Structures are given as structure tokens and as C-alpha cells.
Short mmCIF file of C-alpha atoms in Angstrom, two decimals:
data_model
loop_
_atom_site.label_atom_id
_atom_site.label_comp_id
_atom_site.label_asym_id
_atom_site.label_seq_id
_atom_site.Cartn_x
_atom_site.Cartn_y
_atom_site.Cartn_z
CA MET V 25 -0.01 0.00 0.00
CA SER V 26 1.48 3.34 -1.07
CA LYS V 27 1.91 6.06 1.49
CA ILE V 28 -0.62 8.87 1.15
CA TYR V 29 0.77 12.41 0.96
CA HIS V 30 -1.24 15.47 1.94
CA CYS V 31 -1.43 19.16 1.04
CA ALA V 32 -4.17 21.71 1.73
CA VAL V 33 -5.26 25.29 1.43
CA LEU V 34 -5.81 27.14 4.72
CA GLY V 35 -7.81 30.30 5.38
CA ASN V 36 -10.82 31.86 7.00
CA PRO V 37 -13.24 31.82 5.24
CA ILE V 38 -12.29 28.85 3.07
CA ALA V 39 -15.49 27.13 1.90
CA HIS V 40 -15.40 28.99 -1.45
CA SER V 41 -11.86 27.91 -2.35
CA LEU V 42 -11.38 26.05 -5.62
CA SER V 43 -7.74 25.21 -4.95
CA PRO V 44 -8.53 21.54 -4.22
CA VAL V 45 -10.09 21.22 -7.66
CA LEU V 46 -6.93 22.49 -9.35
CA HIS V 47 -4.38 20.62 -7.26
CA ASN V 48 -6.17 17.29 -7.35
CA ALA V 49 -6.60 17.60 -11.12
CA ALA V 50 -2.85 18.21 -11.41
CA TYR V 51 -2.07 15.18 -9.24
CA GLN V 52 -4.20 13.02 -11.48
CA ALA V 53 -2.54 14.38 -14.63
CA LEU V 54 0.92 13.77 -13.14
CA GLY V 55 0.03 10.26 -12.04
CA LEU V 56 0.35 11.13 -8.35
CA THR V 57 -2.51 8.85 -7.29
CA ASN V 58 -1.30 8.75 -3.68
CA TRP V 59 -1.49 12.55 -3.23
CA GLN V 60 -4.52 14.33 -1.76
CA TYR V 61 -5.30 18.04 -1.44
CA SER V 62 -8.02 19.44 0.85
CA LYS V 63 -9.14 22.72 2.42
CA LYS V 64 -9.13 23.61 6.10
CA LYS V 65 -10.66 26.55 7.98
CA VAL V 66 -7.79 27.97 10.06
CA SER V 67 -7.53 31.40 11.72
CA GLU V 68 -4.38 33.43 12.38
CA THR V 69 -4.27 32.33 16.03
CA GLU V 70 -4.70 28.66 15.05
CA LEU V 71 -2.05 28.44 12.33
CA ALA V 72 0.99 27.55 14.44
CA ASP V 73 -0.89 24.83 16.33
CA PHE V 74 -2.31 23.45 13.10
CA ILE V 75 1.17 22.99 11.62
CA SER V 76 2.57 21.52 14.86
CA ASN V 77 -0.05 18.77 14.72
CA LEU V 78 0.80 17.62 11.16
CA ASP V 79 2.78 14.44 10.50
CA ASP V 80 5.41 13.64 7.90
CA SER V 81 2.80 12.76 5.27
CA TRP V 82 2.21 16.51 4.82
CA LYS V 83 4.21 18.12 2.03
CA GLY V 84 2.81 21.60 1.58
CA LEU V 85 0.20 24.26 2.34
CA SER V 86 -1.44 27.03 0.36
CA LEU V 87 -2.24 30.14 2.41
CA THR V 88 -5.08 32.54 1.69
CA MET V 89 -6.73 35.30 3.74
CA PRO V 90 -5.74 36.13 6.45
CA LEU V 91 -2.66 33.89 6.70
CA LYS V 92 -0.25 35.19 4.08
CA LYS V 93 1.62 37.34 6.58
CA THR V 94 1.03 35.13 9.63
CA ILE V 95 2.94 32.27 7.99
CA MET V 96 6.10 34.40 7.66
CA LYS V 97 7.21 33.95 11.27
CA LEU V 98 6.82 30.17 11.02
CA GLY V 99 9.06 29.59 7.99
CA THR V 100 11.86 30.97 5.82
CA PRO V 101 11.27 32.94 2.58
CA CYS V 102 12.90 31.11 -0.32
CA ASP V 103 12.09 33.28 -3.32
CA TYR V 104 12.65 36.95 -4.06
CA TRP V 105 9.12 38.27 -3.71
CA SER V 106 8.26 36.43 -0.51
CA LYS V 107 11.35 37.99 1.04
CA VAL V 108 10.72 41.52 -0.24
CA LEU V 109 6.95 41.58 0.23
CA ASN V 110 7.04 39.63 3.51
CA VAL V 111 4.01 37.77 2.16
CA ALA V 112 3.79 34.11 1.16
CA ASN V 113 0.95 31.97 -0.12
CA THR V 114 2.91 28.70 -0.20
CA ALA V 115 4.63 26.61 2.50
CA ILE V 116 6.72 23.58 1.57
CA PHE V 117 7.69 20.95 4.14
CA THR V 118 11.08 19.31 3.63
CA SER V 119 10.79 17.37 6.89
CA ASN V 120 8.13 16.48 9.45
CA PRO V 121 6.28 19.78 9.97
CA ALA V 122 5.48 18.95 13.57
CA THR V 123 9.17 18.99 14.48
CA ALA V 124 10.44 21.37 11.79
CA SER V 125 12.27 24.59 12.58
CA PRO V 126 11.41 27.73 10.57
CA SER V 127 14.46 27.06 8.37
CA GLN V 128 12.91 23.73 7.35
CA ILE V 129 9.62 25.26 6.24
CA GLU V 130 10.20 26.93 2.86
CA LEU V 131 7.96 29.90 1.99
CA CYS V 132 7.20 31.15 -1.53
CA ASN V 133 4.95 33.67 -3.25
CA THR V 134 3.27 32.29 -6.38
CA ASP V 135 0.66 35.08 -6.57
CA VAL V 136 3.12 37.27 -8.45
CA SER V 137 3.79 34.71 -11.17
CA GLY V 138 0.06 33.90 -11.28
CA ILE V 139 -0.77 37.53 -12.14
CA ILE V 140 2.01 37.79 -14.71
CA MET V 141 1.01 34.57 -16.49
CA ALA V 142 -2.67 35.55 -16.52
CA PHE V 143 -1.77 38.73 -18.44
CA ILE V 144 0.74 37.03 -20.74
CA GLN V 145 -1.79 34.35 -21.74
CA ALA V 146 -4.44 37.01 -22.39
CA LEU V 147 -2.33 39.63 -24.16
CA HIS V 148 0.57 37.66 -25.64
CA GLU V 149 2.95 40.04 -27.43
CA ARG V 150 0.63 43.00 -26.77
CA ILE V 151 1.88 43.11 -23.21
CA THR V 152 5.02 44.84 -24.48
CA GLY V 153 2.94 47.89 -25.38
CA VAL V 154 1.56 48.47 -21.88
CA LYS V 155 2.16 52.07 -20.69
CA LYS V 156 -0.41 52.81 -17.99
CA ALA V 157 -1.51 50.53 -15.13
CA VAL V 158 -3.92 50.88 -12.22
CA ILE V 159 -4.11 48.79 -9.04
CA ILE V 160 -7.40 48.88 -7.14
CA GLY V 161 -6.75 48.17 -3.46
CA SER V 162 -3.72 48.28 -1.18
CA GLY V 163 -3.62 44.97 0.72
CA ASN V 164 -1.37 41.89 0.46
CA THR V 165 -2.67 40.92 -2.99
CA ALA V 166 -2.14 44.51 -4.15
CA SER V 167 1.51 44.20 -3.12
CA SER V 168 1.78 41.08 -5.28
CA ALA V 169 0.09 43.02 -8.09
CA MET V 170 2.72 45.76 -7.80
CA ALA V 171 5.48 43.16 -7.87
CA ALA V 172 3.94 41.70 -11.03
CA LEU V 173 3.84 45.15 -12.65
CA ILE V 174 7.51 45.65 -11.79
CA GLU V 175 8.27 42.41 -13.64
CA ILE V 176 6.01 43.35 -16.55
CA ALA V 177 7.80 46.71 -16.78
CA GLN V 178 11.00 44.89 -17.68
CA ALA V 179 9.47 43.88 -21.03
CA SER V 180 7.10 46.78 -21.67
CA LYS V 181 6.85 50.58 -21.82
CA LEU V 182 5.09 50.93 -18.46
CA GLU V 183 5.33 54.61 -17.44
CA GLN V 184 3.45 54.90 -14.20
CA VAL V 185 1.27 52.93 -11.81
CA GLN V 186 -1.77 54.54 -10.16
CA VAL V 187 -3.25 53.08 -6.99
CA VAL V 188 -6.94 53.57 -6.20
CA ALA V 189 -7.35 52.96 -2.46
CA ARG V 190 -8.60 54.36 0.80
CA THR V 191 -6.76 57.30 2.32
CA GLU V 192 -4.81 57.49 5.58
CA SER V 193 -5.53 60.03 8.33
CA ASP V 194 -2.87 62.30 6.84
CA GLY V 195 -4.58 62.26 3.44
CA SER V 196 -2.08 59.96 1.75
CA VAL V 197 -3.34 56.98 -0.25
CA LYS V 198 -2.67 53.61 1.35
CA GLY V 199 0.00 51.53 -0.31
CA VAL V 200 1.65 54.23 -2.42
CA GLU V 201 4.78 54.66 -0.30
CA ARG V 202 5.09 50.90 0.13
CA PHE V 203 4.83 50.29 -3.61
CA ASN V 204 7.40 52.97 -4.46
CA ASN V 205 9.74 51.39 -1.93
CA LEU V 206 9.22 47.99 -3.60
CA LEU V 207 10.29 49.46 -6.94
CA ARG V 208 13.35 51.11 -5.41
CA ALA V 209 14.34 47.87 -3.68
CA TYR V 210 13.98 45.90 -6.91
CA CYS V 211 16.08 48.37 -8.89
CA ALA V 212 18.74 48.36 -6.16
CA ASP V 213 18.84 44.56 -6.07
CA SER V 214 18.89 44.35 -9.88
CA PRO V 215 21.11 47.20 -11.13
CA ASN V 216 20.36 46.45 -14.80
CA SER V 217 16.60 46.41 -14.32
CA ARG V 218 14.23 48.94 -15.85
CA SER V 219 12.52 51.30 -13.45
CA ILE V 220 8.99 52.52 -14.12
CA GLU V 221 9.50 55.93 -15.66
CA PRO V 222 7.74 58.02 -18.31
CA CYS V 223 8.81 57.25 -21.86
CA LEU V 224 10.14 60.57 -23.14
CA GLU V 225 9.43 61.52 -26.72
CA SER V 226 12.33 63.81 -27.56
CA SER V 227 13.82 65.16 -30.75
CA GLU V 228 17.42 64.41 -31.66
CA ASN V 229 18.39 68.02 -30.86
CA GLU V 230 17.36 67.83 -27.22
CA SER V 231 20.23 67.37 -24.81
CA SER V 232 20.58 64.35 -22.50
CA GLU V 233 20.76 66.85 -19.60
CA LYS V 234 17.24 68.09 -20.33
CA LYS V 235 15.96 64.51 -20.49
CA SER V 236 17.45 63.65 -17.12
CA ASN V 237 15.90 66.76 -15.57
CA GLU V 238 12.47 65.53 -16.69
CA THR V 239 12.94 62.32 -14.69
CA ASP V 240 14.69 63.72 -11.64
CA ALA V 241 14.57 62.36 -8.08
CA ASN V 242 11.21 64.05 -7.39
CA TYR V 243 9.44 61.77 -9.83
CA GLU V 244 7.34 59.03 -8.21
CA SER V 245 6.56 55.96 -10.26
CA VAL V 246 3.51 55.08 -8.17
CA ILE V 247 0.89 57.72 -7.41
CA GLY V 248 -2.30 57.44 -5.38
CA ILE V 249 -5.93 58.28 -6.10
CA GLU V 250 -8.53 58.22 -3.38
CA PHE V 251 -11.11 55.46 -3.70
CA PRO V 252 -14.26 57.49 -4.57
CA LYS V 253 -17.06 57.67 -2.05
CA ILE V 254 -20.28 56.34 -3.56
CA SER V 255 -23.51 56.12 -1.56
CA GLU V 256 -25.99 53.31 -2.18
CA GLU V 257 -28.83 55.83 -2.67
CA ILE V 258 -27.02 57.60 -5.47
CA LEU V 259 -26.27 54.34 -7.26
CA LYS V 260 -30.01 53.94 -7.85
CA CYS V 261 -30.25 57.35 -9.53
CA ASP V 262 -29.71 58.55 -13.06
CA GLU V 263 -26.26 57.90 -14.55
CA SER V 264 -25.45 61.62 -14.81
CA LEU V 265 -26.19 62.03 -11.12
CA ILE V 266 -23.92 59.11 -10.28
CA LEU V 267 -20.95 60.89 -11.87
CA GLN V 268 -21.82 64.21 -10.22
CA SER V 269 -22.08 62.58 -6.82
CA LEU V 270 -18.61 61.02 -6.86
CA SER V 271 -16.13 62.61 -4.47
CA SER V 272 -13.71 62.55 -7.42
CA LEU V 273 -13.77 61.43 -11.01
CA ASP V 274 -10.00 60.90 -10.98
CA ALA V 275 -10.23 57.22 -10.07
CA ILE V 276 -12.80 56.41 -12.77
CA ARG V 277 -10.86 58.40 -15.37
CA ALA V 278 -7.57 56.64 -14.48
CA ILE V 279 -9.23 53.20 -14.67
CA ALA V 280 -10.83 54.02 -18.03
CA GLU V 281 -7.54 55.27 -19.51
CA ALA V 282 -5.31 52.44 -18.24
CA ASP V 283 -3.89 49.71 -20.46
CA ILE V 284 -4.13 47.16 -17.66
CA VAL V 285 -6.06 47.28 -14.39
CA ILE V 286 -5.72 44.85 -11.47
CA SER V 287 -8.58 44.82 -8.95
CA THR V 288 -7.45 43.26 -5.69
CA VAL V 289 -10.37 44.24 -3.42
CA PRO V 290 -12.79 41.65 -1.97
CA ALA V 291 -16.10 40.74 -3.55
CA HIS V 292 -18.61 43.60 -3.89
CA VAL V 293 -16.16 46.30 -2.71
CA ALA V 294 -15.78 47.40 -6.32
CA ASP V 295 -19.49 47.24 -7.18
CA GLY V 296 -19.81 51.00 -6.89
CA LEU V 297 -16.83 51.49 -9.17
CA ALA V 298 -18.47 49.19 -11.71
CA ILE V 299 -21.67 51.24 -11.83
CA ALA V 300 -19.75 54.54 -11.98
CA LEU V 301 -17.49 53.17 -14.73
CA LYS V 302 -20.48 52.18 -16.88
CA ALA V 303 -21.96 55.66 -16.41
CA TYR V 304 -18.61 57.25 -17.26
CA CYS V 305 -18.18 55.20 -20.46
CA LYS V 306 -21.69 56.01 -21.63
CA ASN V 307 -21.46 59.71 -20.69
CA ARG V 308 -18.02 60.18 -22.26
CA ARG V 309 -18.72 57.89 -25.23
CA VAL V 310 -15.82 55.62 -24.38
CA LYS V 311 -15.60 52.97 -27.07
CA SER V 312 -13.02 50.66 -25.54
CA LEU V 313 -11.16 49.90 -22.31
CA GLY V 314 -7.88 48.14 -21.67
CA THR V 315 -7.52 44.78 -19.89
CA LEU V 316 -8.82 44.08 -16.40
CA LEU V 317 -7.74 41.27 -14.08
CA ASP V 318 -10.16 40.93 -11.19
CA VAL V 319 -8.68 38.55 -8.64
CA VAL V 320 -12.18 37.79 -7.30
CA TYR V 321 -13.71 34.55 -8.60
CA ASP V 322 -16.64 34.32 -6.20
CA PRO V 323 -19.05 35.69 -7.34
CA ARG V 324 -18.15 34.96 -10.93
CA PRO V 325 -18.17 37.22 -12.77
CA SER V 326 -17.98 40.16 -10.40
CA MET V 327 -20.06 43.25 -11.17
CA LEU V 328 -16.85 45.05 -12.16
CA LEU V 329 -15.81 42.32 -14.54
CA SER V 330 -19.28 42.19 -16.14
CA ALA V 331 -19.28 45.94 -16.69
CA TRP V 332 -15.71 45.88 -18.06
CA ARG V 333 -16.42 43.18 -20.61
CA GLN V 334 -18.87 45.45 -22.39
CA TYR V 335 -15.91 47.61 -23.42
CA GLY V 336 -12.65 45.69 -22.98
CA LEU V 337 -10.92 42.38 -22.18
CA GLY V 338 -11.75 41.07 -18.70
CA ILE V 339 -9.77 38.28 -17.02
CA GLY V 340 -11.45 36.46 -14.14
CA GLY V 341 -9.66 35.61 -10.93
CA GLU V 342 -9.81 31.94 -11.82
CA GLU V 343 -6.98 32.51 -14.34
CA MET V 344 -4.65 33.90 -11.68
CA LEU V 345 -5.76 31.04 -9.39
CA LEU V 346 -4.89 28.53 -12.10
CA TYR V 347 -1.36 29.80 -12.76
CA GLN V 348 -0.40 30.33 -9.14
CA ALA V 349 -1.66 26.81 -8.37
CA LEU V 350 0.40 25.38 -11.23
CA GLU V 351 3.53 26.81 -9.59
CA GLN V 352 2.45 25.53 -6.17
CA VAL V 353 2.01 21.99 -7.47
CA LYS V 354 5.52 22.11 -8.90
CA LEU V 355 6.99 23.33 -5.62
CA MET V 356 5.09 20.97 -3.31
CA THR V 357 5.67 17.81 -5.37
CA PHE V 358 9.17 18.57 -6.71
CA GLU V 359 11.13 16.62 -4.10
CA TYR V 360 8.85 13.58 -4.40
CA ARG V 361 8.78 13.56 -8.21
CA ASN V 362 12.55 13.78 -8.36
CA SER V 363 13.31 11.13 -5.71
CA LYS V 364 13.49 7.34 -5.81
CA GLU V 365 10.59 7.19 -3.38
CA GLU V 366 7.92 7.50 -6.05
CA ALA V 367 9.54 4.91 -8.30
CA GLU V 368 9.89 2.50 -5.39
CA GLU V 369 6.23 2.92 -4.39
CA LYS V 370 5.06 2.41 -7.94
CA ALA V 371 7.34 -0.59 -8.19
CA GLU V 372 5.75 -2.03 -5.07
CA GLU V 373 2.25 -1.54 -6.48
CA LYS V 374 3.29 -3.16 -9.77
CA SER V 375 4.81 -6.04 -7.90
CA GLU V 376 1.62 -6.68 -5.90
CA GLU V 377 -0.47 -6.65 -9.06
CA LYS V 378 1.74 -9.30 -10.67
CA SER V 379 2.35 -11.38 -7.58
CA GLU V 380 0.06 -14.14 -8.80
CA GLU V 381 1.97 -14.43 -12.08
CA LYS V 382 5.49 -13.87 -10.72
CA THR V 383 6.48 -14.53 -7.16
CA GLU V 384 9.98 -13.16 -7.53
CA VAL V 385 10.48 -9.82 -9.25
CA LYS V 386 13.38 -7.50 -8.72
CA SER V 387 12.21 -4.04 -7.59
CA GLU V 388 15.06 -2.39 -9.48
CA VAL V 389 13.79 -3.75 -12.80
CA ILE V 390 10.19 -2.69 -12.04
CA ALA V 391 11.29 0.78 -11.07
CA GLU V 392 13.19 1.07 -14.31
CA ASN V 393 10.15 -0.08 -16.31
CA ILE V 394 7.91 2.33 -14.46
CA SER V 395 10.35 5.12 -15.22
CA ASN V 396 10.46 4.24 -18.90
CA ASN V 397 6.73 3.75 -19.36
CA ASP V 398 5.47 6.65 -17.23
CA SER V 399 8.26 9.17 -17.71
CA ASP V 400 5.77 11.77 -18.89
CA LYS V 401 4.07 11.60 -15.49
CA THR V 402 7.10 11.52 -13.21
CA GLU V 403 9.36 14.02 -14.94
CA ASP V 404 9.87 17.53 -13.59
CA TYR V 405 7.27 19.33 -15.69
CA ASP V 406 8.97 22.65 -15.07
CA ASN V 407 11.70 21.46 -17.41
CA SER V 408 9.35 20.09 -20.05
CA LYS V 409 8.99 22.05 -23.26
CA ASP V 410 5.21 22.21 -23.15
CA PRO V 411 3.24 21.91 -19.86
CA LYS V 412 0.10 22.72 -21.86
CA ASP V 413 -1.46 19.33 -21.22
CA LEU V 414 -1.21 19.79 -17.46
CA ILE V 415 -2.67 23.32 -17.68
CA ASP V 416 -5.51 22.05 -19.86
CA CYS V 417 -6.37 19.35 -17.33
CA MET V 418 -6.42 21.85 -14.50
CA ARG V 419 -8.46 24.39 -16.48
CA LYS V 420 -10.99 21.76 -17.52
CA ALA V 421 -11.49 20.68 -13.89
CA LEU V 422 -11.81 24.31 -12.83
CA GLN V 423 -14.40 25.14 -15.49
CA GLU V 424 -16.46 22.11 -14.49
CA ALA V 425 -16.41 23.25 -10.88
CA LEU V 426 -17.40 26.85 -11.59
#
């Protein structure tokens, strides 16, 4: 009997999570029949105790709200963005989690790559033409969104990022300073990286000194716009009154003019923005919008995504969920898929099946046959040329569950 290995997604609330659908579909596609993925309701105060009660059959955890920061003190960041953001959505156990020290619990952030891949798959080569971006929200997922935009800026013409969020007591917009610091840290850590700066259209006669003055130290790559105040009563009124009632049109205008928008706020928080955006597009005769990624996938589609799709390309949160889960599966199963343990367990199963025909079979020979016959299932898919089949299996399972 093969040993059963476990992984799970933790959070509070957690009932809505579709991570088990994706991970279990991936296990099936990879031939990992002795792996199981579940979901557990765990609060911030319960997380440490939960991990201390796991046995060595547990190989990894996915973390969602509100545990992405809580997990940081229980493990060690092992990729760039989990270190810089101090946020992780993935924990990998390299030993028995109940007795593991923080150095033995590896933490990663796959949200960043999930956002990037969602845009790449939707836009393809058009992503290189991105100039304006807007982030709606300022929480942990917004930080991952900013990190993704920093990466996207390396292959595009991204000039500036605007953040639509609540204001602090001093009038500043939440997240702006933090996001500018993220960009500065990235540029310092990667001296050859591209910062997010305005693309200057200059004639050949203009001096380089003048160009540098236009992008001096006072320039901020990330600027803030206050999340507009919208009352429920006004939302039931005429569209023209909706626009007049907004505390500021700046947020709606910025969203409408952006090439890409990432909404990171919880379900229904952006409903008012959706109604105001529809009124704005109709009032200003806007013919098209850019591309929106709304990380929410429950409800699906969100009101914002529905409104957006009347004018532009809208990407549901299930796409981000898919690609961040793909990376998680790789990380959580990597050690097992690249060890002799899997081959030995498959060899044992094969031996039991043929025990009536052959009483003596060398496990080394069976393991070699398993490896030859099922190499497409046991190989490290990160190194394969085309993981499309795995993605297709996960997407199909996700679509059936939605």
C-alpha cells in the first residue's frame, strides 16, 4: 500500500476555495494517485498549532486570507518576492512539519507569477505595449500586483502605476509609499533592471541633460488616487447624477484610460466602481477599455468584470488562481517527483499486481520499467517544453467546478 501524501489550502473563510479542484486535477494528470489536497478553515491564532499537529505525510500548504503574513514567522522565505513583500501563499515541508524549525519550512509567493502569467496568456505580445496601469486596493494581494507590474515593466513601456485605495488620516493613499519602496528595492537589487519611468518623446536636438531633468529624483513611479465615495442611494439614480455625486472622477478616469487594471479588493467592494465606470463610459462615449484582471472569482463574474467586458478584455480571478496553483504543485511535489521514493512505491504496487503471475520480481527492474513507461508523469514538468497538457487538465477541472 502506497503512503498517502497530503497538502491543503488554509484560510478563513475557506469554503469557497477552488484550490482543491486544481491541485487534485494536477495530481491526477501527473500520475500522483497517492497525493490528496483538501481545504481547512484555520484562523491566524490557530495556524501555528495546526502545523505543529501535522505528521510527515504533509508536504505543503497554500495560504489565503488572512494567513499570508502570519505564515512568515513560522518559515523561511525562499524566493525573491516572498522575502521583499514579507508575504507568502505557499509553504513547503522538507521534513516532518510537527518537528520542523522555521528554516525547514520553505515559503514562496506564487501570486506574483500567477498575475504575470494571466496577463501574458491573455495579451501575448501586446503586453510589451503596456504604458499605464492601475491597481485597485492596497492589501497583500495589491503588493503582489505591484510586484507583477515591476516584472512586466522589464518587457514593456510601463510609465506609471496609479493606486486607487482608501486614504490614511494624513490624506495619503494607502500603499503608495510601500509600492514605491518595492520598486526602489527591486532596482537596487537588480542594477540592470528597468525602473517605471515616463517614456520621453524627444527630438534628436534635445540634450541628454534636459531629459534627465524631466525624470529627476522628485518623480514618483507610483501615485495614489482616493477610492471614490459612492452612496448606495445615489447608485440607484440617473447615470449623470452618479458621476456628479462622486467625491472625485479621478479614479474612474484613471481606470478608463489604463492599459491594464488589477482589482485586488474583496467581492462587492468594487461594485460602486463598476456602476460609476459604466456611467462614465456612456457619458463620455468611451468605445473601448484596456484589460482588467479581477482577482475575485466568487461571485463569478464580479459586477466590475461584467461591466468591463462590455468595453474591454476582462480576465477572471480563476486565471490567476490557475497559474499560481500550477507553480504551487511544482513546488510541493518537486522533491517527491525527483526522488526514488515514487519509483519504489510504484514498483511495489506493480509487484503486488503481478504477484500471482510472478512470485519473484526485482524491484530495481520494475522501477526502471515504471520510469520508462510513465516518464511523462514523473518528470519535472517545469523542465518540459510544453506543460500545456497539465494546464489544460487543470483548467478543464476548474471550469467544470465553476
